[in-house]
DNA sequence: ACCGGCGTTTAAACCGGTTTGAATGATTGC
DNA sequence: GCAATCATTCAAACCGGTTTAAACGCCGGT
């Protein structure tokens, strides 16, 4: 196994200095076209590619961005958001040859994870997802001098650029859809309240009820999990007057809720209407097909990556608002039962 | 914003040379304990952490491993395997402060992605997942001199160390379970045949039928997707004599299949038994709860990471076999209907 | 013949660590 | 008392790039 070629080898073969090779590589002006050709063909012949660590050292840029997934391990696999979001990031950064460093951590170690990411300088910037109401990370990245964009935290006073995709229109639309179908008792099985997006969905549900002139609905925590959704559904169905419709924080808890309701002998949607959130691939294949809200996490990842890259390169970037989530009506919602 | 401290700053503050600081950092023997203390407290005071790029440059080790996800974008979010697998990797590499570089690519660009990963030397080794029957990657990583472990390709002549988790016992168990329940016509809705693991599951199904003295069952492609599972199920149900049980390649297609069957008026499990694979979080909350096969992708990730780290550090590592997948019996399987 | 200016190229310093071989001072052996 | 040994420390080279300031060759103008 022969040592892999360095810039010096290329320079020698092309009969120029290392500086010239570097200039050509970064297509800087002021190199004769003939020289450029010689350098390029020498590089090609040797199969030379610059070492990223050497480059990182001299430029001070790691050419990588970081994503921290701070979820309970058992939740990690259940969320369709992250894979799609990462795919969106990738489309942007791979264009410039940048990399994505992934760190997973338990929520309680999150801060240390960011600290290490910053200390090592393995990344030039990070995404802040799953922002919580009282989140320590904005202050942390500011302290560390680490460029960061907040993903989905528009109303924040974080001082960070943020990329937003509004969940609320879809949820409001869902509630209106149910109201139009005659529902008057519409419950919500929410995600963990510390998450900004869970809270926003809850707020949208609550606002929409008020807009429709309805009293406050029943609210139960579902934790974005199947188990939580199932438990909340059981509790709702045990009430003296169960709701006729339930809006869930995500598809996972909605699907589990549907199963619980059917298990209790209810027919969907005749006896109970159900709405989810996410539009997971399975949603059109549940029985009945799940009415749900669809966002576009790929475009979200793409926009977030663009914002972060710009922030890293220029020092500033504008907030961005993506197309809001929309309602997808399928078979799990229907006219309210007559009591 | 003050420049972040370097090893030189620490050395000056501690009153020693940079070499000494480096020795202390890497706890090499031959430094007086008193000096060690001084260096450590100086580092602490300045909040110094070594720059990973500088380190990478001089040691020639990137201290990161790479994972390439070459899936169709629409499939990326549907597989519970990857997040869990990555979580397992993370538990191992984070101990030593290593990082995980994630690259997503379309299957057709996969080779280029590995090439770039190797050329940049951003990673010290890679995981090869989703191995296909005639896979170009083992030869590629050998050519590139890139350490790699094959994830789940035991029978291969790849020459690569591999970490395996046998799917087959669970599938065989599933078929036996169905046979015990009186089923004689057990179909299989398989994953893409180019994947080694999809093929293995199919083979196990087929072998188990033979072992039970049954004729060959009906085989249909389900592509590991909801849509594919639904379509295959429709086709199976349209047959003159539909199977009384279906073993699916994964939970996603199984769940979609259940919905299709119920939609066609079948009661589960009275009219049709269904078995999935993966044991996704939703599996115990479908209606009826899904009988399925459970592997442990977290431990798989952990073992793969250990193997890769050892391979990187020592140049060799032993193949490893993990505990095979097992059958989890729930409500979607029951006695065969009497015809 | 000399000078200024331009386009092109380069030597050398630098990024922040690691590593080697030698220097230093203290201890031991004879 | 002096050389040999040992533990400790350090100066300097090195990793493979980028960048700056200076040098070079060549041209036209006077």
Coordinates of N, CA and C in Angstrom, one line a residue, chain B residues 168-188 201-215 217 245-248 275-276 291 293 327 329 333:
Chain B
X168 N -33.2 -15.5 10.4 CA -33.9 -16.7 10.0 C -34.6 -17.5 11.1
X169 N -34.0 -17.6 12.3 CA -34.7 -18.4 13.3 C -36.1 -17.8 13.6
X170 N -36.2 -16.5 13.7 CA -37.5 -15.9 14.0 C -38.5 -16.2 12.9
X171 N -38.1 -16.1 11.6 CA -39.0 -16.4 10.5 C -39.4 -17.8 10.5
X172 N -38.4 -18.7 10.8 CA -38.8 -20.1 10.8 C -39.7 -20.4 11.9
X173 N -39.5 -19.8 13.1 CA -40.3 -19.9 14.2 C -41.8 -19.4 13.9
X174 N -41.8 -18.3 13.1 CA -43.1 -17.8 12.8 C -43.9 -18.8 11.9
X175 N -43.2 -19.4 11.0 CA -43.9 -20.3 10.1 C -44.3 -21.5 10.9
X176 N -43.5 -22.0 11.8 CA -43.8 -23.2 12.6 C -45.1 -22.8 13.5
X177 N -45.0 -21.6 14.0 CA -46.1 -21.2 14.8 C -47.4 -21.2 14.0
X178 N -47.4 -20.8 12.8 CA -48.6 -20.8 11.9 C -49.0 -22.2 11.6
X179 N -48.0 -23.0 11.3 CA -48.3 -24.4 11.0 C -49.0 -25.1 12.2
X180 N -48.5 -24.8 13.4 CA -49.1 -25.3 14.6 C -50.5 -24.9 14.8
X181 N -50.8 -23.7 14.3 CA -52.2 -23.2 14.3 C -53.0 -23.7 13.2
X182 N -52.5 -24.6 12.5 CA -53.3 -25.3 11.4 C -53.2 -24.7 10.0
X183 N -52.3 -23.7 9.9 CA -52.2 -23.1 8.6 C -51.4 -24.0 7.6
X184 N -51.9 -24.0 6.4 CA -51.2 -24.9 5.4 C -50.8 -24.0 4.2
X185 N -51.5 -22.9 4.1 CA -51.2 -22.0 2.9 C -50.6 -20.7 3.4
X186 N -49.3 -20.6 3.5 CA -48.7 -19.5 4.1 C -47.9 -18.7 3.1
X187 N -48.3 -17.5 2.7 CA -47.6 -16.7 1.7 C -46.5 -15.9 2.3
X188 N -45.7 -15.3 1.5 CA -44.7 -14.4 1.9 C -44.7 -13.2 1.0
X201 N -34.7 -13.7 4.7 CA -36.0 -13.9 5.3 C -36.9 -14.8 4.4
X202 N -36.8 -14.5 3.1 CA -37.5 -15.3 2.2 C -37.1 -16.8 2.2
X203 N -35.8 -17.0 2.3 CA -35.3 -18.3 2.3 C -35.7 -19.1 3.5
X204 N -35.7 -18.4 4.6 CA -36.1 -19.0 5.9 C -37.6 -19.4 5.8
X205 N -38.4 -18.5 5.3 CA -39.8 -18.9 5.1 C -40.0 -20.1 4.3
X206 N -39.2 -20.1 3.1 CA -39.3 -21.2 2.2 C -38.8 -22.5 2.8
X207 N -37.7 -22.4 3.5 CA -37.1 -23.6 4.2 C -38.1 -24.2 5.2
X208 N -38.7 -23.3 6.0 CA -39.6 -23.7 7.1 C -40.8 -24.4 6.5
X209 N -41.3 -23.9 5.4 CA -42.4 -24.6 4.7 C -42.0 -26.0 4.4
X210 N -40.8 -26.1 3.8 CA -40.3 -27.4 3.4 C -40.2 -28.4 4.6
X211 N -39.6 -27.8 5.6 CA -39.4 -28.6 6.8 C -40.7 -29.2 7.4
X212 N -41.8 -28.3 7.2 CA -43.1 -28.8 7.7 C -43.8 -29.7 6.7
X213 N -43.1 -30.0 5.6 CA -43.6 -30.9 4.7 C -44.7 -30.2 3.8
X214 N -44.7 -28.9 3.8 CA -45.7 -28.2 3.0 C -45.2 -27.9 1.6
X215 N -46.1 -27.7 0.6 CA -45.6 -27.3 -0.7 C -45.1 -25.9 -0.7
X217 N -44.9 -22.1 -1.0 CA -46.0 -21.1 -0.8 C -45.9 -20.0 -1.8
X245 N -52.6 -17.3 5.8 CA -51.6 -16.6 6.6 C -50.6 -16.0 5.7
X246 N -50.1 -14.8 6.1 CA -49.1 -14.1 5.3 C -48.0 -13.6 6.2
X247 N -46.8 -14.0 5.8 CA -45.6 -13.5 6.5 C -45.0 -12.4 5.7
X248 N -44.9 -11.2 6.3 CA -44.4 -10.1 5.6 C -42.9 -9.8 5.9
X275 N -48.0 -11.9 10.0 CA -46.8 -11.8 10.8 C -45.9 -10.7 10.1
X276 N -45.3 -9.9 11.0 CA -44.4 -8.8 10.4 C -43.0 -9.1 10.8
X291 N -48.3 -9.8 15.5 CA -47.3 -10.8 15.7 C -46.1 -10.5 14.8
X293 N -41.4 -10.3 14.4 CA -40.1 -10.8 14.7 C -39.3 -9.6 15.3
X327 N -39.4 -14.5 17.7 CA -40.8 -14.3 17.4 C -41.5 -13.7 18.6
X329 N -45.3 -13.3 19.7 CA -46.6 -13.6 19.3 C -47.6 -12.6 19.9
X333 N -52.1 -13.3 14.8 CA -52.1 -14.7 14.4 C -53.0 -15.6 15.2

